[in-house]
Short mmCIF file of C-alpha atoms (C1' of nucleotides) and ligand atoms in Angstrom, two decimals:
data_model
loop_
_atom_site.label_atom_id
_atom_site.label_comp_id
_atom_site.label_asym_id
_atom_site.label_seq_id
_atom_site.Cartn_x
_atom_site.Cartn_y
_atom_site.Cartn_z
CA MET B 2 -17.09 25.22 0.57
CA LEU B 3 -14.76 24.73 3.53
CA ILE B 4 -12.78 21.60 4.30
CA GLY B 5 -15.20 20.12 6.85
CA GLU B 6 -18.20 20.18 4.52
CA PHE B 7 -16.07 19.02 1.61
CA ALA B 8 -14.62 16.10 3.57
CA LYS B 9 -18.11 15.07 4.66
CA ARG B 10 -19.42 15.22 1.11
CA VAL B 11 -16.66 13.04 -0.28
CA GLY B 12 -16.69 10.74 2.73
CA VAL B 13 -13.15 11.04 4.08
CA SER B 14 -11.51 12.87 7.01
CA THR B 15 -10.31 16.48 6.86
CA ASP B 16 -6.82 15.14 7.58
CA THR B 17 -7.05 12.98 4.49
CA ILE B 18 -8.16 15.95 2.41
CA ARG B 19 -5.22 18.03 3.64
CA PHE B 20 -2.95 15.09 2.85
CA TYR B 21 -4.33 14.84 -0.69
CA GLY B 22 -3.77 18.59 -1.01
CA LYS B 23 -0.11 18.19 -0.07
CA VAL B 24 0.23 15.49 -2.70
CA GLY B 25 -1.00 17.98 -5.29
CA PHE B 26 -4.74 17.49 -5.66
CA PHE B 27 -7.41 20.22 -5.56
CA SER B 28 -7.46 23.89 -6.45
CA SER B 29 -5.62 25.14 -3.32
CA SER B 30 -7.48 28.44 -3.10
CA ARG B 31 -7.75 30.07 0.31
CA SER B 32 -9.88 32.82 1.81
CA GLU B 33 -8.21 35.76 3.56
CA ASN B 34 -8.22 34.03 6.92
CA GLY B 35 -6.29 31.12 5.40
CA TYR B 36 -9.18 28.66 5.22
CA ARG B 37 -9.08 26.24 2.27
CA HIS B 38 -11.87 26.46 -0.32
CA TYR B 39 -13.20 23.58 -2.38
CA THR B 40 -15.35 23.53 -5.50
CA GLU B 41 -17.54 21.03 -7.34
CA LYS B 42 -14.58 20.21 -9.53
CA ASP B 43 -12.70 19.16 -6.41
CA ILE B 44 -15.57 16.79 -5.65
CA GLU B 45 -15.02 15.17 -9.04
CA THR B 46 -11.31 14.92 -8.27
CA ALA B 47 -12.08 13.28 -4.93
CA ASP B 48 -14.34 10.80 -6.71
CA LEU B 49 -11.54 10.03 -9.15
CA ILE B 50 -9.18 9.44 -6.21
CA ALA B 51 -11.69 7.03 -4.68
CA SER B 52 -12.07 5.15 -7.97
CA GLY B 53 -8.35 5.04 -8.59
CA LYS B 54 -7.58 3.86 -5.10
CA SER B 55 -10.24 1.15 -5.25
CA ILE B 56 -8.55 -0.34 -8.28
CA GLY B 57 -5.07 -0.20 -6.84
CA PHE B 58 -3.50 2.95 -8.25
CA SER B 59 -1.22 5.03 -6.03
CA LEU B 60 -2.04 8.67 -5.33
CA ARG B 61 0.83 9.75 -7.61
CA GLU B 62 -0.52 7.65 -10.46
CA ILE B 63 -3.99 9.09 -9.93
CA LEU B 64 -2.54 12.59 -9.84
CA ALA B 65 -0.76 12.03 -13.16
CA PHE B 66 -3.97 10.59 -14.60
CA SER B 67 -6.13 13.48 -13.39
CA GLN B 68 -3.68 15.92 -14.92
CA GLU B 69 -3.98 14.12 -18.24
CA MET B 70 -7.74 14.27 -17.89
CA ALA B 71 -7.37 18.04 -17.54
CA ASP B 72 -5.35 18.02 -20.79
CA GLY B 73 -5.21 21.30 -22.76
CA VAL B 74 -1.81 22.19 -21.41
CA LEU B 75 -0.15 18.91 -22.32
CA ASP B 76 0.45 18.02 -25.90
CA HIS B 77 -2.09 15.61 -27.37
CA ALA B 78 0.39 12.93 -28.40
CA ARG B 79 1.76 12.64 -24.89
CA ALA B 80 -1.67 12.61 -23.27
CA GLN B 81 -2.92 9.98 -25.70
CA GLU B 82 0.08 7.79 -25.15
CA SER B 83 -0.29 7.98 -21.41
CA LEU B 84 -4.03 7.33 -21.50
CA GLN B 85 -3.52 4.37 -23.79
CA SER B 86 -0.89 2.86 -21.50
CA LYS B 87 -3.23 3.35 -18.55
CA ILE B 88 -5.97 1.54 -20.48
CA ASN B 89 -3.56 -1.30 -21.23
CA LEU B 90 -2.65 -1.52 -17.55
CA ILE B 91 -6.31 -1.66 -16.61
CA ASP B 92 -6.87 -4.44 -19.14
CA GLU B 93 -4.00 -6.41 -17.61
CA ARG B 94 -5.46 -5.97 -14.16
CA ILE B 95 -8.86 -7.12 -15.33
CA ALA B 96 -7.23 -10.21 -16.86
CA SER B 97 -5.37 -10.91 -13.59
CA LEU B 98 -8.56 -10.53 -11.60
CA LYS B 99 -10.35 -12.94 -13.90
CA ARG B 100 -7.60 -15.51 -13.48
CA VAL B 101 -7.79 -15.33 -9.69
CA ARG B 102 -11.57 -15.36 -9.87
CA LYS B 103 -11.39 -18.59 -11.81
CA LEU B 104 -9.05 -20.10 -9.22
CA ALA B 105 -11.44 -19.14 -6.43
CA GLN B 106 -14.43 -20.47 -8.36
CA GLN B 107 -12.70 -23.80 -8.97
CA GLN B 108 -11.81 -24.08 -5.31
CA LEU B 109 -15.38 -23.25 -4.37
CA ASP B 110 -16.74 -25.91 -6.74
CA TYR B 111 -14.22 -28.41 -5.41
CA CYS B 112 -15.12 -27.62 -1.81
CA ARG B 113 -18.82 -28.12 -2.58
CA ALA B 114 -18.13 -31.43 -4.34
CA VAL B 115 -16.11 -32.75 -1.40
CA GLU B 116 -18.84 -31.68 0.98
CA ALA B 117 -21.52 -33.42 -1.08
CA GLN B 118 -19.45 -36.59 -1.20
CA GLU B 119 -18.89 -36.51 2.55
CA LEU B 120 -22.60 -36.21 3.17
CA SER B 121 -23.44 -39.12 0.86
CA VAL B 122 -20.94 -41.53 2.51
CA MET E 3 15.74 -25.99 -2.38
CA LEU E 4 17.41 -23.19 -0.39
CA ILE E 5 16.22 -19.62 -0.16
CA GLY E 6 18.55 -18.19 -2.83
CA GLU E 7 17.45 -20.59 -5.55
CA PHE E 8 13.83 -20.28 -4.48
CA ALA E 9 13.92 -16.48 -4.53
CA LYS E 10 15.48 -16.54 -7.99
CA ARG E 11 12.86 -18.94 -9.29
CA VAL E 12 9.95 -16.84 -8.07
CA GLY E 13 11.65 -13.59 -9.03
CA VAL E 14 11.89 -11.74 -5.72
CA SER E 15 14.68 -11.04 -3.20
CA THR E 16 15.65 -13.39 -0.38
CA ASP E 17 14.69 -10.61 2.03
CA THR E 18 11.22 -10.58 0.56
CA ILE E 19 10.95 -14.37 0.92
CA ARG E 20 11.99 -14.16 4.58
CA PHE E 21 9.45 -11.38 5.05
CA TYR E 22 6.68 -13.50 3.50
CA GLY E 23 7.78 -16.31 5.82
CA LYS E 24 7.36 -14.08 8.86
CA VAL E 25 3.88 -13.15 7.66
CA GLY E 26 3.02 -16.86 7.66
CA PHE E 27 3.58 -18.16 4.15
CA PHE E 28 5.55 -21.28 3.17
CA SER E 29 6.27 -24.58 4.87
CA SER E 30 8.94 -23.26 7.30
CA SER E 31 11.02 -26.44 7.31
CA ARG E 32 14.69 -26.10 8.10
CA SER E 33 17.72 -28.31 7.72
CA GLU E 34 19.91 -29.04 10.76
CA ASN E 35 22.14 -26.04 10.12
CA GLY E 36 19.08 -23.80 10.25
CA TYR E 37 18.78 -23.14 6.50
CA ARG E 38 15.24 -22.71 5.20
CA HIS E 39 13.92 -25.26 2.71
CA TYR E 40 11.35 -24.61 0.00
CA THR E 41 9.27 -26.99 -2.09
CA GLU E 42 7.32 -26.86 -5.34
CA LYS E 43 4.21 -26.13 -3.30
CA ASP E 44 5.95 -23.02 -1.99
CA ILE E 45 6.48 -21.96 -5.60
CA GLU E 46 2.73 -22.18 -6.12
CA THR E 47 2.21 -20.12 -2.98
CA ALA E 48 4.65 -17.51 -4.25
CA ASP E 49 2.76 -17.39 -7.54
CA LEU E 50 -0.47 -16.89 -5.64
CA ILE E 51 1.14 -14.03 -3.71
CA ALA E 52 2.22 -12.42 -6.97
CA SER E 53 -1.28 -12.74 -8.45
CA GLY E 54 -2.95 -11.49 -5.30
CA LYS E 55 -0.63 -8.53 -5.01
CA SER E 56 -1.06 -7.59 -8.65
CA ILE E 57 -4.78 -7.26 -8.11
CA GLY E 58 -4.50 -5.26 -4.93
CA PHE E 59 -4.91 -7.74 -2.11
CA SER E 60 -2.83 -7.35 1.04
CA LEU E 61 -0.50 -10.13 2.16
CA ARG E 62 -2.86 -10.95 5.06
CA GLU E 63 -5.80 -11.28 2.67
CA ILE E 64 -3.74 -13.53 0.40
CA LEU E 65 -2.66 -15.58 3.40
CA ALA E 66 -6.27 -16.10 4.47
CA PHE E 67 -7.18 -16.97 0.89
CA SER E 68 -4.34 -19.47 0.52
CA GLN E 69 -5.37 -21.12 3.77
CA GLU E 70 -8.90 -21.50 2.45
CA MET E 71 -7.45 -22.95 -0.73
CA ALA E 72 -5.73 -25.54 1.48
CA ASP E 73 -9.15 -26.29 3.05
CA GLY E 74 -9.60 -29.75 4.60
CA VAL E 75 -9.02 -28.43 8.07
CA LEU E 76 -11.60 -25.68 7.92
CA ASP E 77 -15.26 -26.50 7.80
CA HIS E 78 -16.76 -26.37 4.34
CA ALA E 79 -19.45 -23.81 5.11
CA ARG E 80 -16.89 -21.31 6.35
CA ALA E 81 -14.53 -21.88 3.44
CA GLN E 82 -17.35 -21.58 0.92
CA GLU E 83 -18.63 -18.38 2.48
CA SER E 84 -15.19 -16.83 2.44
CA LEU E 85 -14.47 -17.90 -1.14
CA GLN E 86 -17.81 -16.53 -2.27
CA SER E 87 -17.19 -13.18 -0.60
CA LYS E 88 -13.75 -13.05 -2.24
CA ILE E 89 -15.37 -13.73 -5.62
CA ASN E 90 -17.88 -10.94 -4.97
CA LEU E 91 -15.04 -8.57 -4.09
CA ILE E 92 -13.22 -9.50 -7.28
CA ASP E 93 -16.38 -8.83 -9.28
CA GLU E 94 -16.67 -5.40 -7.66
CA ARG E 95 -13.07 -4.63 -8.52
CA ILE E 96 -13.59 -5.70 -12.10
CA ALA E 97 -16.62 -3.42 -12.29
CA SER E 98 -14.59 -0.52 -10.86
CA LEU E 99 -11.79 -1.12 -13.31
CA LYS E 100 -14.25 -1.13 -16.18
CA ARG E 101 -15.72 2.18 -15.03
CA VAL E 102 -12.30 3.83 -14.91
CA ARG E 103 -11.39 2.24 -18.22
CA LYS E 104 -14.45 3.82 -19.76
CA LEU E 105 -13.50 7.22 -18.34
CA ALA E 106 -10.00 6.90 -19.77
CA GLN E 107 -11.36 5.75 -23.13
CA GLN E 108 -13.73 8.71 -23.30
CA GLN E 109 -10.93 11.11 -22.48
CA LEU E 110 -8.74 9.49 -25.12
CA ASP E 111 -11.49 9.81 -27.74
CA TYR E 112 -12.08 13.42 -26.71
CA CYS E 113 -8.37 14.22 -26.89
CA ARG E 114 -8.19 12.73 -30.39
CA ALA E 115 -11.25 14.68 -31.53
CA VAL E 116 -9.80 17.98 -30.24
CA GLU E 117 -6.52 17.22 -31.95
CA ALA E 118 -8.26 16.45 -35.26
CA GLN E 119 -10.23 19.69 -35.04
CA GLU E 120 -7.11 21.71 -34.28
CA LEU E 121 -5.39 20.26 -37.33
CA SER E 122 -8.33 21.03 -39.61
CA VAL E 123 -8.55 24.71 -38.55
"C1'" DG D 27 -17.37 38.38 26.18
"C1'" DT D 28 -17.19 33.75 26.09
"C1'" DA D 29 -18.33 29.20 24.46
"C1'" DA D 30 -18.73 26.11 20.61
"C1'" DA D 31 -17.58 24.91 16.29
"C1'" DC D 32 -14.90 25.83 12.92
"C1'" DC D 33 -10.20 26.45 10.74
"C1'" DT D 34 -4.65 26.59 10.69
"C1'" DT D 35 0.24 24.43 11.22
"C1'" DG D 36 3.64 21.19 12.51
"C1'" DG D 37 5.10 17.06 14.02
"C1'" DA D 38 4.67 12.44 15.86
"C1'" DG D 39 2.91 7.83 15.26
"C1'" DT D 40 1.03 3.73 12.66
"C1'" DA D 41 0.49 -0.22 9.37
"C1'" DC D 42 2.20 -2.22 5.31
"C1'" DG D 43 5.70 -4.06 2.42
"C1'" DC D 44 9.64 -4.20 1.75
"C1'" DT D 45 15.09 -3.13 1.59
"C1'" DC D 46 19.52 -2.81 3.43
"C1'" DC D 47 22.86 -3.38 6.62
"C1'" DA D 48 26.07 -5.76 10.35
"C1'" DA D 49 27.79 -9.63 12.52
"C1'" DG D 50 28.33 -14.09 12.27
"C1'" DG D 51 27.68 -19.36 11.05
"C1'" DT D 52 28.04 -23.08 7.03
"C1'" DC D 53 29.71 -25.29 3.05
"C1'" DC D 54 32.64 -26.46 -0.67
"C1'" DA D 55 36.75 -26.00 -3.99
"C1'" DG D 56 41.42 -25.77 -4.60
"C1'" DC Q 16 42.88 -24.24 5.74
"C1'" DT Q 17 41.46 -20.33 3.47
"C1'" DG Q 18 38.37 -17.79 0.21
"C1'" DG Q 19 34.01 -17.19 -1.65
"C1'" DA Q 20 29.35 -18.10 -1.88
"C1'" DC Q 21 25.98 -19.39 0.67
"C1'" DC Q 22 22.97 -19.09 4.91
"C1'" DT Q 23 21.32 -17.02 9.79
"C1'" DT Q 24 19.44 -13.13 12.99
"C1'" DG Q 25 18.27 -8.57 14.44
"C1'" DG Q 26 17.48 -4.06 13.72
"C1'" DA Q 27 17.37 0.28 11.14
"C1'" DG Q 28 15.33 2.83 7.40
"C1'" DC Q 29 12.07 4.00 3.68
"C1'" DG Q 30 7.91 5.19 0.84
"C1'" DT Q 31 2.91 5.24 0.94
"C1'" DA Q 32 -1.18 6.67 3.00
"C1'" DC Q 33 -2.97 8.03 6.39
"C1'" DT Q 34 -4.29 9.33 11.65
"C1'" DC Q 35 -3.89 11.79 15.79
"C1'" DC Q 36 -2.52 15.52 18.62
"C1'" DA Q 37 -1.09 20.06 20.45
"C1'" DA Q 38 -1.29 24.84 20.17
"C1'" DG Q 39 -3.45 28.39 18.41
"C1'" DG Q 40 -6.44 31.67 15.16
"C1'" DT Q 41 -11.56 32.69 13.30
"C1'" DT Q 42 -16.47 32.85 13.21
"C1'" DT Q 43 -21.07 32.67 14.97
"C1'" DA Q 44 -24.40 32.50 18.45
"C1'" DC Q 45 -26.23 33.79 22.91
ZN1 ZN V 229 -15.45 28.45 -1.77
ZN1 ZN V 230 -14.51 -27.75 1.52
ZN1 ZN V 231 14.53 -29.02 0.47
ZN1 ZN V 232 -5.73 16.24 -26.25
#
DNA sequence: GTAAACCTTGGAGTACGCTCCAAGGTCCAG
DNA sequence: CTGGACCTTGGAGCGTACTCCAAGGTTTAC
């Protein structure tokens, strides 16, 4: 499919798609008139970009990750090491999020308690 | 304490501290010669910035959050609503992280399986 | 054959979060 | 009173991730 349809399907602008292409994502095949072509696999890549971005990875990190997902070319030891370190990073982020969540929850509880006290006085 | 000592204690550059100050963080008290002063409370703020950043919040989001943490001035209903929405956002991020973690884990398992098969052939 | 709806490139501009000057004031030790 | 280690401001520059625009080629539809 062409860039307009592709962009609509993945929910971003055509400019953004071209930008991702420059970074190194997608199959980069063109028809004779120069128009970019996108496949279902590119849709999966776009979904991975969305996921990665939503959890705070940079486009370059996501690119490296998606290349490890492709595997086959890379040697297994390297790919496994990289995937494992990515998993460790994710675990750290989850732990961080939980810490901040706890902080927010405590503050929320505190705020409610103060409010209740104010109302009872 | 002065900016140099403060920056060292929180582990960032003095430029970064001044930048955070411009954004709106810290107590912004100065001595007569114009030097910035920082307190233990500012250390806590800096820690909050570090946590917030590590989990993908922007400085403005962290600023809003830290102001809600201060509370007292704001009305309770508003503060509670905002804290709750922040907790919901954190929960979404945790869910996203877990999804990507699962993807990575599957790929890792797959990579190991392929490697094992290659060795046995 | 021309209008509309596509596509192309390049380059400029934006917001964020720094980072690095330059030029100069302040403070303290010897 | 001079050197060195602080501090100040302002402004430039940078990497990331877009976003917008101008100028122009292609395709399809009437
Ligand atoms: Zn195609
Ligand atoms: Zn409250
Ligand atoms: Zn002080
Ligand atoms: Zn493998």
